[in-house]
Amino acid sequence: MNSSHRQFFVSRAGSPWAFHILRDLGKESKRSASLKLVGLLCVWLIALASGSAAEPGQWKAGLAKVAITPTEPVWMAGYAARTGPSDGTLVDLYARALVLADARNARLTIVTMDLIEIPDTLRQRIVDVLRTNHGIKPEELLLNVSHTHGGPMISAKTVADWGIPAVWGERADNYVRELVEKVNEVVGTASSNARPATISYSHARCGFAMNRRISTPGGFKLGLNPDGPVDHDVPVLRIQSSEKKLIGLVFGYACHNTALGPIRKLHGDYAGFAQRKLEKDRPETVTMFLMGCGGDQDPQPRRHQEDAEQNGLALASAVEAGLAAAPVQLGATLSTSLEMCPLAFAPLPPRPEIAERAKSGDGFVSRHARWVLKQWPNPDDHPPDYQLPVQVVVLGQKLTLVALGGEPVVDYSIRLKRELASDGRPVWVAGYANLVSAYVPSRRVLLEGGYEGTQAVIYQSLPGPFRTDVEDRIVASVHRQAKLLRDKSEAK
C-alpha cells in the first residue's frame, strides 16, 4: 500500500488506531493485510453511515423580488387627507419571496409586500393561484404586508366607502390583477433559485417605535406615550448558501410604517428605506421585512421624508447589529400550522341609535351606520364571527414564528414571547399576516377604548368592536398550535 492510500484512510477514519493498523500492513502477509483492509473498510463505512444519520439534513432556500410599483396614477391608501392620486414614486414598492424546504421536503413560502392591507378577496386569490401553480398549501404560506401608507388602494370597496370617484376603484381592481400575477411570478422565481442553504437566527434592538395611546379626561387619544408598552426587538433570520454567501435576510419590527405623512409619492416608508439600504450594501442579498405587532406603535420622529429615511437607517443598523451577534443555528426541520380563529363581535347598539348615527354629518360615521343597518336590520340580527388567521411555524426545533392576522397591538408580542419562550428558545411574533383588514386589540386596549379598541371599526367595514375575550381566543389558538407542532416534533 502506498503512502497516498494510507493518507486517505487516516483522513477518513480519523483515529490513532486506524493509523497504526495501516502502518503495520506493510509488515504482514498480503493475505493478512487484505483481511485487515477489508475489516477497516467495513468499520469506516459503518461509521460514515451512522455519522450521516446523526447529522441534520440541509435546507433548500430560494429568494426573489419583483417590483409592484403601480405603472399609472392610483389613489393611495392610508391617509384620508389626500385630495388627489399618486404623482410619481419616491421609493419603489416590492413583493419579495422566500421559499424554504427542510430535509423531509416540508415547505414554507413567505411573501412580503409593500402594501397597506390584505383584504380577504386578495388573500384568497393569492392562495388559489399559488396552490394551483406551485402546490403550496395554505398552512405553508405566510403573507405579510409592511403596512406602508405610501402604496395604492387595493380595494374598490374601500374606494367607494371613502367617497372617492369610481375610476380609482377600477384602477385598484386592475392593480390587484397585476399584483396576483407578480406574486405568482416571484414565488416561481424563488423556487427556481432554491439551493442548499444554512439558516440561523439572531436579534438586536431599535428604539424609534413609541406607544401612541395616551389617556386623557375625554378617553384614550392618539399621541405620544413614552411610558406605554413597546417591543423594540429586531429579529433577524439569515440565509446563507453552502458557500457561506449571504443570500437572504428576513427581519422584523413592531411599529406602524407611517414615518411619512400624506404625500402623493409612492413609497415603502421606513421599511422601504431600510430594505433599500441593506440591499444597496449587499446587492446579492434579498431582504424581507416582516411587520410586527405595531397596531398601537408609531415611529418617532415622523411626518417628513428625512424622518422616514432616518428611521429606515436606524432599523438597517439594528439588522447589522443582529448579524454581528452570535447566531442560533437552525437545523433543517420545519413544521407549520394555520387556524382560522373565530372572534366574536360585541352586541350591536340599539337600532334607533344606529339610525341616529346614519344621520351624522361625519361621512365615515354615517356611511358605516347605513351599512350596518343594511346588513343587520333586525334587533335579533347578529354579525357572524370574524375569522382571523393565526399561524405558527417552528424552524430547526428552536425558533417559533407566530404570524397573526390583522393589526395586532403590541400586547400580543409581549405576552406570547413571555409565554412561549419559557424554555429559552427564541420566539418571533409578526402581525399584519395573511388577512389584514381590522385592528386586533388586546383585552386591555379594548376595555380602554380609543382608536385601536373601538373607533377604527368605522374605517374597516366591521360591524363594531370585538368581544372582550378576543385576546384569550387568539392566545389559546397560538398555544394549541405550538403544542401540536412540539408534540409532532418529539414523536419523530
Short mmCIF file of C-alpha atoms in Angstrom, two decimals:
data_model
loop_
_atom_site.label_atom_id
_atom_site.label_comp_id
_atom_site.label_asym_id
_atom_site.label_seq_id
_atom_site.Cartn_x
_atom_site.Cartn_y
_atom_site.Cartn_z
CA MET A 1 0.00 0.00 0.00
CA ASN A 2 1.46 3.34 -0.99
CA SER A 3 1.54 6.45 1.16
CA SER A 4 -1.38 8.11 -0.61
CA HIS A 5 -3.67 5.20 0.33
CA ARG A 6 -2.52 5.42 3.93
CA GLN A 7 -3.33 9.15 3.98
CA PHE A 8 -6.81 8.53 2.55
CA PHE A 9 -7.84 6.16 5.29
CA VAL A 10 -6.28 8.17 8.06
CA SER A 11 -8.16 11.31 6.98
CA ARG A 12 -11.47 9.43 6.64
CA ALA A 13 -11.19 7.20 9.70
CA GLY A 14 -9.59 9.98 11.70
CA SER A 15 -8.41 7.88 14.67
CA PRO A 16 -5.00 6.74 16.03
CA TRP A 17 -5.82 3.04 15.91
CA ALA A 18 -6.55 3.26 12.20
CA PHE A 19 -3.16 4.81 11.60
CA HIS A 20 -1.37 2.02 13.46
CA ILE A 21 -3.21 -0.71 11.54
CA LEU A 22 -2.33 0.90 8.25
CA ARG A 23 1.29 1.38 9.27
CA ASP A 24 1.63 -2.30 10.09
CA LEU A 25 0.06 -3.53 6.87
CA GLY A 26 3.39 -3.44 5.09
CA LYS A 27 4.91 -5.83 7.68
CA GLU A 28 2.38 -8.62 7.21
CA SER A 29 1.49 -11.09 4.50
CA LYS A 30 -0.61 -9.92 1.59
CA ARG A 31 -3.49 -12.17 2.73
CA SER A 32 -3.43 -10.83 6.27
CA ALA A 33 -3.11 -7.27 5.03
CA SER A 34 -6.07 -7.73 2.69
CA LEU A 35 -8.25 -9.09 5.51
CA LYS A 36 -7.39 -6.17 7.76
CA LEU A 37 -8.01 -3.75 4.93
CA VAL A 38 -11.48 -5.22 4.29
CA GLY A 39 -12.23 -5.06 8.01
CA LEU A 40 -11.13 -1.46 8.20
CA LEU A 41 -13.27 -0.59 5.19
CA CYS A 42 -16.32 -2.11 6.90
CA VAL A 43 -15.66 -0.19 10.12
CA TRP A 44 -15.19 3.04 8.17
CA LEU A 45 -18.39 2.58 6.14
CA ILE A 46 -20.42 1.83 9.28
CA ALA A 47 -19.01 4.90 11.00
CA LEU A 48 -19.74 7.04 7.95
CA ALA A 49 -23.31 5.78 7.69
CA SER A 50 -24.03 6.33 11.38
CA GLY A 51 -22.46 9.77 11.23
CA SER A 52 -24.65 10.76 8.27
CA ALA A 53 -27.74 9.61 10.12
CA ALA A 54 -26.81 11.71 13.12
CA GLU A 55 -26.11 14.86 11.11
CA PRO A 56 -29.13 17.07 10.44
CA GLY A 57 -30.24 17.40 6.84
CA GLN A 58 -29.82 20.51 4.77
CA TRP A 59 -32.19 23.33 3.98
CA LYS A 60 -33.05 24.36 0.48
CA ALA A 61 -33.80 28.05 0.11
CA GLY A 62 -34.68 30.30 -2.80
CA LEU A 63 -35.32 34.03 -2.83
CA ALA A 64 -36.53 36.59 -5.35
CA LYS A 65 -38.13 40.01 -5.57
CA VAL A 66 -40.25 41.86 -8.11
CA ALA A 67 -41.29 45.49 -8.32
CA ILE A 68 -45.01 46.07 -7.68
CA THR A 69 -44.99 49.84 -8.06
CA PRO A 70 -48.11 50.94 -9.96
CA THR A 71 -47.33 51.92 -13.54
CA GLU A 72 -50.11 54.52 -13.67
CA PRO A 73 -51.52 57.02 -11.17
CA VAL A 74 -53.56 55.41 -8.39
CA TRP A 75 -55.39 56.58 -5.31
CA MET A 76 -53.10 56.00 -2.37
CA ALA A 77 -54.04 54.14 0.80
CA GLY A 78 -53.93 55.11 4.44
CA TYR A 79 -54.45 58.85 4.75
CA ALA A 80 -57.89 60.38 4.23
CA ALA A 81 -56.26 63.82 3.94
CA ARG A 82 -55.08 63.15 0.39
CA THR A 83 -57.04 65.08 -2.20
CA GLY A 84 -55.66 63.57 -5.39
CA PRO A 85 -53.99 60.48 -6.90
CA SER A 86 -50.33 59.50 -6.79
CA ASP A 87 -47.87 61.77 -8.53
CA GLY A 88 -44.66 59.82 -9.06
CA THR A 89 -42.51 57.46 -6.99
CA LEU A 90 -40.14 58.16 -4.13
CA VAL A 91 -39.12 54.54 -3.42
CA ASP A 92 -40.25 51.55 -5.47
CA LEU A 93 -42.61 49.01 -3.92
CA TYR A 94 -41.71 45.31 -3.99
CA ALA A 95 -43.02 41.83 -3.41
CA ARG A 96 -40.33 39.50 -2.10
CA ALA A 97 -40.44 35.74 -1.65
CA LEU A 98 -38.55 33.18 0.39
CA VAL A 99 -39.17 29.51 -0.40
CA LEU A 100 -37.87 27.03 2.18
CA ALA A 101 -37.78 23.23 2.22
CA ASP A 102 -36.35 21.13 5.02
CA ALA A 103 -34.62 17.75 4.87
CA ARG A 104 -38.02 15.98 4.61
CA ASN A 105 -39.24 18.46 1.98
CA ALA A 106 -41.65 20.17 4.37
CA ARG A 107 -42.15 23.62 2.89
CA LEU A 108 -42.73 27.23 3.85
CA THR A 109 -43.19 30.16 1.48
CA ILE A 110 -43.02 33.69 2.87
CA VAL A 111 -44.22 36.55 0.67
CA THR A 112 -43.79 40.14 1.85
CA MET A 113 -45.40 43.06 0.06
CA ASP A 114 -45.06 46.83 0.36
CA LEU A 115 -48.80 47.32 0.75
CA ILE A 116 -51.17 48.54 3.46
CA GLU A 117 -53.50 45.56 3.77
CA ILE A 118 -54.50 42.08 2.64
CA PRO A 119 -58.27 42.02 2.06
CA ASP A 120 -59.89 38.60 2.14
CA THR A 121 -60.51 38.66 -1.62
CA LEU A 122 -56.81 39.30 -2.33
CA ARG A 123 -55.72 36.64 0.15
CA GLN A 124 -57.97 34.04 -1.44
CA ARG A 125 -56.78 34.84 -4.96
CA ILE A 126 -53.14 34.53 -3.95
CA VAL A 127 -53.79 31.30 -2.03
CA ASP A 128 -55.61 29.81 -5.01
CA VAL A 129 -53.01 30.74 -7.64
CA LEU A 130 -50.08 29.53 -5.54
CA ARG A 131 -51.82 26.27 -4.71
CA THR A 132 -52.68 25.68 -8.37
CA ASN A 133 -49.32 26.64 -9.87
CA HIS A 134 -46.89 25.68 -7.11
CA GLY A 135 -48.71 23.16 -4.91
CA ILE A 136 -48.45 25.41 -1.84
CA LYS A 137 -50.94 24.61 0.92
CA PRO A 138 -52.46 27.46 2.97
CA GLU A 139 -50.56 26.45 6.11
CA GLU A 140 -47.31 26.54 4.09
CA LEU A 141 -47.87 30.15 3.01
CA LEU A 142 -47.17 33.24 5.10
CA LEU A 143 -48.23 36.54 3.56
CA ASN A 144 -47.15 39.77 5.24
CA VAL A 145 -47.57 43.44 4.37
CA SER A 146 -45.39 46.30 5.60
CA HIS A 147 -48.49 48.48 6.13
CA THR A 148 -46.97 51.38 4.25
CA HIS A 149 -49.36 54.29 3.82
CA GLY A 150 -47.45 55.16 0.65
CA GLY A 151 -48.88 52.43 -1.57
CA PRO A 152 -52.04 52.05 -3.66
CA MET A 153 -55.57 51.39 -2.51
CA ILE A 154 -56.20 47.78 -3.45
CA SER A 155 -59.93 47.51 -2.76
CA ALA A 156 -62.61 49.07 -4.93
CA LYS A 157 -64.94 48.77 -1.94
CA THR A 158 -62.62 50.95 0.15
CA VAL A 159 -62.51 53.48 -2.67
CA ALA A 160 -66.31 53.61 -2.66
CA ASP A 161 -66.55 53.71 1.14
CA TRP A 162 -64.21 56.69 1.22
CA GLY A 163 -66.32 58.58 -1.32
CA ILE A 164 -63.55 58.60 -3.94
CA PRO A 165 -64.56 58.66 -7.64
CA ALA A 166 -65.24 55.20 -9.07
CA VAL A 167 -62.48 55.43 -11.68
CA TRP A 168 -59.96 54.88 -8.90
CA GLY A 169 -61.79 51.74 -7.85
CA GLU A 170 -61.32 50.43 -11.38
CA ARG A 171 -57.63 51.27 -11.13
CA ALA A 172 -57.47 49.34 -7.85
CA ASP A 173 -59.03 46.27 -9.48
CA ASN A 174 -56.59 46.46 -12.39
CA TYR A 175 -53.67 46.75 -10.00
CA VAL A 176 -54.77 43.72 -7.99
CA ARG A 177 -54.94 41.58 -11.14
CA GLU A 178 -51.36 42.51 -11.97
CA LEU A 179 -50.29 42.05 -8.35
CA VAL A 180 -51.54 38.46 -8.19
CA GLU A 181 -49.63 37.67 -11.38
CA LYS A 182 -46.46 39.19 -9.95
CA VAL A 183 -46.78 37.28 -6.68
CA ASN A 184 -47.12 34.07 -8.67
CA GLU A 185 -44.07 35.12 -10.70
CA VAL A 186 -41.86 35.95 -7.74
CA VAL A 187 -42.70 32.69 -5.96
CA GLY A 188 -41.87 30.77 -9.13
CA THR A 189 -38.55 32.58 -9.47
CA ALA A 190 -37.69 31.96 -5.82
CA SER A 191 -38.49 28.27 -6.27
CA SER A 192 -36.22 28.12 -9.32
CA ASN A 193 -33.46 29.77 -7.29
CA ALA A 194 -33.64 27.18 -4.49
CA ARG A 195 -30.25 25.83 -3.42
CA PRO A 196 -28.67 24.16 -0.38
CA ALA A 197 -28.50 26.64 2.47
CA THR A 198 -27.94 27.16 6.17
CA ILE A 199 -30.28 29.25 8.30
CA SER A 200 -29.62 30.99 11.59
CA TYR A 201 -31.41 33.41 13.91
CA SER A 202 -30.23 36.38 15.91
CA HIS A 203 -31.72 39.64 17.10
CA ALA A 204 -30.94 43.22 18.06
CA ARG A 205 -32.83 46.32 19.19
CA CYS A 206 -34.10 49.54 17.63
CA GLY A 207 -35.67 52.37 19.58
CA PHE A 208 -37.77 54.63 17.36
CA ALA A 209 -41.15 52.94 18.00
CA MET A 210 -43.28 54.71 20.62
CA ASN A 211 -46.64 53.77 22.06
CA ARG A 212 -49.27 56.14 20.67
CA ARG A 213 -52.13 55.67 23.16
CA ILE A 214 -52.46 58.44 25.75
CA SER A 215 -55.07 58.71 28.49
CA THR A 216 -56.99 62.00 28.58
CA PRO A 217 -60.07 63.18 30.50
CA GLY A 218 -62.02 62.51 27.32
CA GLY A 219 -60.71 58.95 26.89
CA PHE A 220 -57.76 57.45 25.08
CA LYS A 221 -56.43 59.51 22.18
CA LEU A 222 -53.64 59.12 19.63
CA GLY A 223 -50.44 60.85 20.71
CA LEU A 224 -47.02 60.18 22.25
CA ASN A 225 -46.79 57.89 25.26
CA PRO A 226 -43.13 57.26 26.15
CA ASP A 227 -44.23 55.19 29.15
CA GLY A 228 -46.53 52.86 27.21
CA PRO A 229 -45.64 49.27 26.28
CA VAL A 230 -43.31 48.79 23.30
CA ASP A 231 -41.38 45.98 21.64
CA HIS A 232 -38.01 47.22 20.38
CA ASP A 233 -36.79 43.75 19.37
CA VAL A 234 -35.42 43.30 15.83
CA PRO A 235 -35.44 39.59 14.95
CA VAL A 236 -33.14 38.59 12.10
CA LEU A 237 -33.16 35.41 10.02
CA ARG A 238 -30.10 34.94 7.83
CA ILE A 239 -29.99 32.55 4.90
CA GLN A 240 -26.57 31.57 3.60
CA SER A 241 -25.61 29.46 0.61
CA SER A 242 -23.40 26.40 1.00
CA GLU A 243 -20.51 28.72 0.07
CA LYS A 244 -21.39 30.91 3.11
CA LYS A 245 -22.67 33.71 0.89
CA LEU A 246 -25.50 35.74 2.45
CA ILE A 247 -28.37 35.29 0.01
CA GLY A 248 -31.29 36.33 2.19
CA LEU A 249 -32.27 38.36 5.24
CA VAL A 250 -35.64 38.40 6.95
CA PHE A 251 -36.09 40.95 9.73
CA GLY A 252 -38.96 42.45 11.67
CA TYR A 253 -40.07 45.36 13.82
CA ALA A 254 -43.26 46.26 15.68
CA CYS A 255 -44.15 49.77 14.56
CA HIS A 256 -46.63 51.44 12.22
CA ASN A 257 -44.93 52.03 8.88
CA THR A 258 -46.00 55.68 8.87
CA ALA A 259 -42.95 57.91 9.26
CA LEU A 260 -44.02 59.84 6.17
CA GLY A 261 -47.16 61.95 6.06
CA PRO A 262 -49.82 62.11 3.31
CA ILE A 263 -47.52 62.94 0.42
CA ARG A 264 -48.59 61.80 -3.03
CA LYS A 265 -45.38 60.00 -3.99
CA LEU A 266 -45.41 56.19 -3.82
CA HIS A 267 -43.01 54.77 -1.23
CA GLY A 268 -42.43 51.94 1.25
CA ASP A 269 -41.85 54.30 4.21
CA TYR A 270 -39.19 53.46 6.82
CA ALA A 271 -39.32 49.74 5.99
CA GLY A 272 -38.73 50.55 2.33
CA PHE A 273 -35.75 52.75 3.17
CA ALA A 274 -34.32 50.05 5.47
CA GLN A 275 -34.57 47.36 2.80
CA ARG A 276 -33.11 49.68 0.17
CA LYS A 277 -30.11 50.41 2.41
CA LEU A 278 -29.48 46.74 3.22
CA GLU A 279 -29.74 45.67 -0.43
CA LYS A 280 -27.53 48.53 -1.57
CA ASP A 281 -24.82 47.33 0.81
CA ARG A 282 -25.40 43.68 -0.23
CA PRO A 283 -26.54 43.60 -3.86
CA GLU A 284 -26.72 39.79 -3.93
CA THR A 285 -28.95 39.59 -0.85
CA VAL A 286 -32.75 39.74 -0.88
CA THR A 287 -34.01 41.47 2.27
CA MET A 288 -37.54 40.97 3.57
CA PHE A 289 -39.36 42.98 6.24
CA LEU A 290 -41.93 41.22 8.44
CA MET A 291 -44.21 43.73 10.14
CA GLY A 292 -44.64 43.02 13.85
CA CYS A 293 -47.42 43.78 16.32
CA GLY A 294 -47.31 47.52 15.72
CA GLY A 295 -51.01 48.36 15.81
CA ASP A 296 -50.57 50.89 18.63
CA GLN A 297 -46.99 51.95 17.86
CA ASP A 298 -45.86 54.98 15.85
CA PRO A 299 -42.37 55.90 14.63
CA GLN A 300 -40.76 58.96 16.16
CA PRO A 301 -39.80 61.31 14.66
CA ARG A 302 -42.32 61.23 11.82
CA ARG A 303 -44.14 63.12 9.07
CA HIS A 304 -41.20 64.16 6.87
CA GLN A 305 -39.06 62.34 4.30
CA GLU A 306 -35.93 62.79 6.40
CA ASP A 307 -37.76 61.15 9.32
CA ALA A 308 -38.58 58.08 7.25
CA GLU A 309 -35.02 57.87 5.95
CA GLN A 310 -33.58 58.30 9.44
CA ASN A 311 -35.81 55.59 10.90
CA GLY A 312 -35.03 53.30 7.97
CA LEU A 313 -31.29 53.73 8.52
CA ALA A 314 -31.74 53.09 12.24
CA LEU A 315 -33.56 49.84 11.51
CA ALA A 316 -30.95 48.79 8.94
CA SER A 317 -28.23 49.46 11.52
CA ALA A 318 -30.10 47.27 14.01
CA VAL A 319 -30.18 44.47 11.44
CA GLU A 320 -26.42 44.85 11.02
CA ALA A 321 -26.05 44.58 14.79
CA GLY A 322 -28.13 41.41 14.69
CA LEU A 323 -25.84 39.98 12.03
CA ALA A 324 -22.85 40.73 14.25
CA ALA A 325 -24.42 38.94 17.23
CA ALA A 326 -23.84 35.24 17.92
CA PRO A 327 -26.46 33.36 15.87
CA VAL A 328 -28.61 30.39 16.79
CA GLN A 329 -28.13 27.76 14.08
CA LEU A 330 -31.39 26.24 12.89
CA GLY A 331 -31.29 22.63 11.73
CA ALA A 332 -33.26 21.68 8.63
CA THR A 333 -36.56 20.81 10.28
CA LEU A 334 -39.76 22.71 9.61
CA SER A 335 -43.31 22.48 10.93
CA THR A 336 -46.25 24.72 10.02
CA SER A 337 -49.80 25.16 11.26
CA LEU A 338 -52.66 27.54 10.50
CA GLU A 339 -56.01 28.09 12.18
CA MET A 340 -58.83 30.48 11.44
CA CYS A 341 -59.60 31.84 14.89
CA PRO A 342 -63.24 32.96 15.31
CA LEU A 343 -63.54 36.35 17.01
CA ALA A 344 -67.00 37.33 18.22
CA PHE A 345 -68.33 40.86 18.00
CA ALA A 346 -69.89 42.72 20.90
CA PRO A 347 -73.68 43.15 20.62
CA LEU A 348 -74.73 45.92 18.27
CA PRO A 349 -76.20 49.11 19.74
CA PRO A 350 -79.99 49.54 19.60
CA ARG A 351 -81.15 50.10 16.05
CA PRO A 352 -82.56 53.61 16.78
CA GLU A 353 -79.10 54.63 18.00
CA ILE A 354 -77.52 53.33 14.80
CA ALA A 355 -80.18 55.17 12.79
CA GLU A 356 -79.20 58.42 14.52
CA ARG A 357 -75.58 57.83 13.57
CA ALA A 358 -76.67 57.35 9.98
CA LYS A 359 -77.81 60.99 10.03
CA SER A 360 -74.42 62.18 11.28
CA GLY A 361 -72.58 64.89 9.42
CA ASP A 362 -69.39 62.80 9.66
CA GLY A 363 -69.17 60.94 6.36
CA PHE A 364 -67.39 57.86 7.74
CA VAL A 365 -69.75 57.55 10.74
CA SER A 366 -72.90 57.90 8.66
CA ARG A 367 -71.70 55.54 5.90
CA HIS A 368 -70.77 52.91 8.48
CA ALA A 369 -74.13 53.20 10.25
CA ARG A 370 -76.06 52.87 7.00
CA TRP A 371 -74.02 49.80 6.10
CA VAL A 372 -74.70 48.17 9.49
CA LEU A 373 -78.44 48.83 9.20
CA LYS A 374 -78.48 47.32 5.73
CA GLN A 375 -76.57 44.20 6.78
CA TRP A 376 -78.35 43.57 10.11
CA PRO A 377 -81.66 45.45 10.08
CA ASN A 378 -83.48 43.46 12.77
CA PRO A 379 -82.83 43.69 16.52
CA ASP A 380 -82.20 39.93 16.67
CA ASP A 381 -79.61 40.02 13.88
CA HIS A 382 -76.03 39.48 14.96
CA PRO A 383 -72.89 39.60 12.81
CA PRO A 384 -71.02 36.32 12.24
CA ASP A 385 -67.63 35.81 13.86
CA TYR A 386 -64.60 37.39 12.24
CA GLN A 387 -62.20 34.67 11.07
CA LEU A 388 -58.65 35.74 11.96
CA PRO A 389 -55.72 33.72 10.56
CA VAL A 390 -53.36 32.58 13.31
CA GLN A 391 -50.24 30.79 12.07
CA VAL A 392 -47.38 29.07 13.89
CA VAL A 393 -44.10 27.97 12.30
CA VAL A 394 -41.25 26.16 14.04
CA LEU A 395 -37.82 26.19 12.39
CA GLY A 396 -35.00 23.93 13.48
CA GLN A 397 -36.98 22.85 16.57
CA LYS A 398 -35.73 26.09 18.13
CA LEU A 399 -37.32 29.20 16.63
CA THR A 400 -41.08 29.67 16.95
CA LEU A 401 -42.53 32.17 14.49
CA VAL A 402 -46.08 33.32 15.22
CA ALA A 403 -47.92 35.22 12.47
CA LEU A 404 -51.16 36.96 13.46
CA GLY A 405 -53.65 38.43 11.05
CA GLY A 406 -54.97 41.96 11.31
CA GLU A 407 -53.25 44.87 13.03
CA PRO A 408 -52.45 43.44 16.47
CA VAL A 409 -51.36 45.76 19.26
CA VAL A 410 -48.01 45.24 20.95
CA ASP A 411 -49.51 43.43 23.96
CA TYR A 412 -49.69 40.27 21.84
CA SER A 413 -45.99 40.28 21.07
CA ILE A 414 -45.03 40.88 24.69
CA ARG A 415 -47.34 38.20 26.07
CA LEU A 416 -46.63 35.50 23.51
CA LYS A 417 -42.87 35.92 23.82
CA ARG A 418 -43.14 35.65 27.58
CA GLU A 419 -45.32 32.55 27.50
CA LEU A 420 -43.78 30.66 24.58
CA ALA A 421 -40.13 31.38 25.39
CA SER A 422 -40.32 29.79 28.83
CA ASP A 423 -37.93 27.03 27.70
CA GLY A 424 -35.35 29.53 26.47
CA ARG A 425 -35.98 29.04 22.76
CA PRO A 426 -36.45 32.25 20.71
CA VAL A 427 -39.90 33.48 19.71
CA TRP A 428 -40.71 35.87 16.86
CA VAL A 429 -44.19 37.41 16.72
CA ALA A 430 -45.32 39.02 13.47
CA GLY A 431 -48.59 40.78 12.76
CA TYR A 432 -50.18 42.02 9.54
CA ALA A 433 -50.15 38.48 8.18
CA ASN A 434 -52.41 36.56 5.79
CA LEU A 435 -55.52 38.73 6.28
CA VAL A 436 -55.19 42.39 7.22
CA SER A 437 -58.46 44.29 7.42
CA ALA A 438 -59.02 45.03 11.12
CA TYR A 439 -57.30 46.24 14.26
CA VAL A 440 -56.83 43.45 16.79
CA PRO A 441 -56.91 44.95 20.28
CA SER A 442 -55.86 43.16 23.42
CA ARG A 443 -58.32 42.92 26.30
CA ARG A 444 -56.65 45.93 27.93
CA VAL A 445 -56.88 48.10 24.82
CA LEU A 446 -60.46 47.02 24.14
CA LEU A 447 -61.58 47.98 27.65
CA GLU A 448 -59.73 51.29 27.46
CA GLY A 449 -61.39 52.14 24.14
CA GLY A 450 -59.86 54.66 21.80
CA TYR A 451 -58.89 54.29 18.17
CA GLU A 452 -57.45 50.74 18.11
CA GLY A 453 -60.01 49.43 20.60
CA THR A 454 -63.37 50.67 19.36
CA GLN A 455 -63.19 53.63 16.98
CA ALA A 456 -61.33 52.31 13.92
CA VAL A 457 -64.10 49.86 13.01
CA ILE A 458 -65.91 52.56 11.03
CA TYR A 459 -62.98 52.71 8.59
CA GLN A 460 -62.59 48.94 8.23
CA SER A 461 -66.11 47.71 7.43
CA LEU A 462 -66.51 45.88 10.72
CA PRO A 463 -69.92 45.95 12.43
CA GLY A 464 -68.41 47.04 15.74
CA PRO A 465 -65.79 46.21 18.38
CA PHE A 466 -64.83 42.64 19.27
CA ARG A 467 -65.92 40.99 22.49
CA THR A 468 -63.56 41.21 25.45
CA ASP A 469 -62.43 37.58 25.05
CA VAL A 470 -60.61 38.44 21.80
CA GLU A 471 -57.14 38.14 23.35
CA ASP A 472 -57.90 34.86 25.10
CA ARG A 473 -59.15 33.28 21.88
CA ILE A 474 -56.07 34.30 19.89
CA VAL A 475 -53.56 33.28 22.55
CA ALA A 476 -55.32 29.93 23.01
CA SER A 477 -55.05 29.29 19.27
CA VAL A 478 -51.32 30.04 19.33
CA HIS A 479 -50.69 27.76 22.31
CA ARG A 480 -52.79 24.97 20.82
CA GLN A 481 -50.84 25.03 17.56
CA ALA A 482 -47.45 25.42 19.24
CA LYS A 483 -48.15 22.36 21.40
CA LEU A 484 -49.31 20.37 18.37
CA LEU A 485 -46.12 21.15 16.47
CA ARG A 486 -43.95 20.43 19.51
CA ASP A 487 -45.65 17.07 20.10
CA LYS A 488 -45.23 16.12 16.43
CA SER A 489 -41.56 17.06 16.55
CA GLU A 490 -40.91 14.99 19.67
CA ALA A 491 -42.71 12.00 18.18
CA LYS A 492 -40.33 11.84 15.18
#
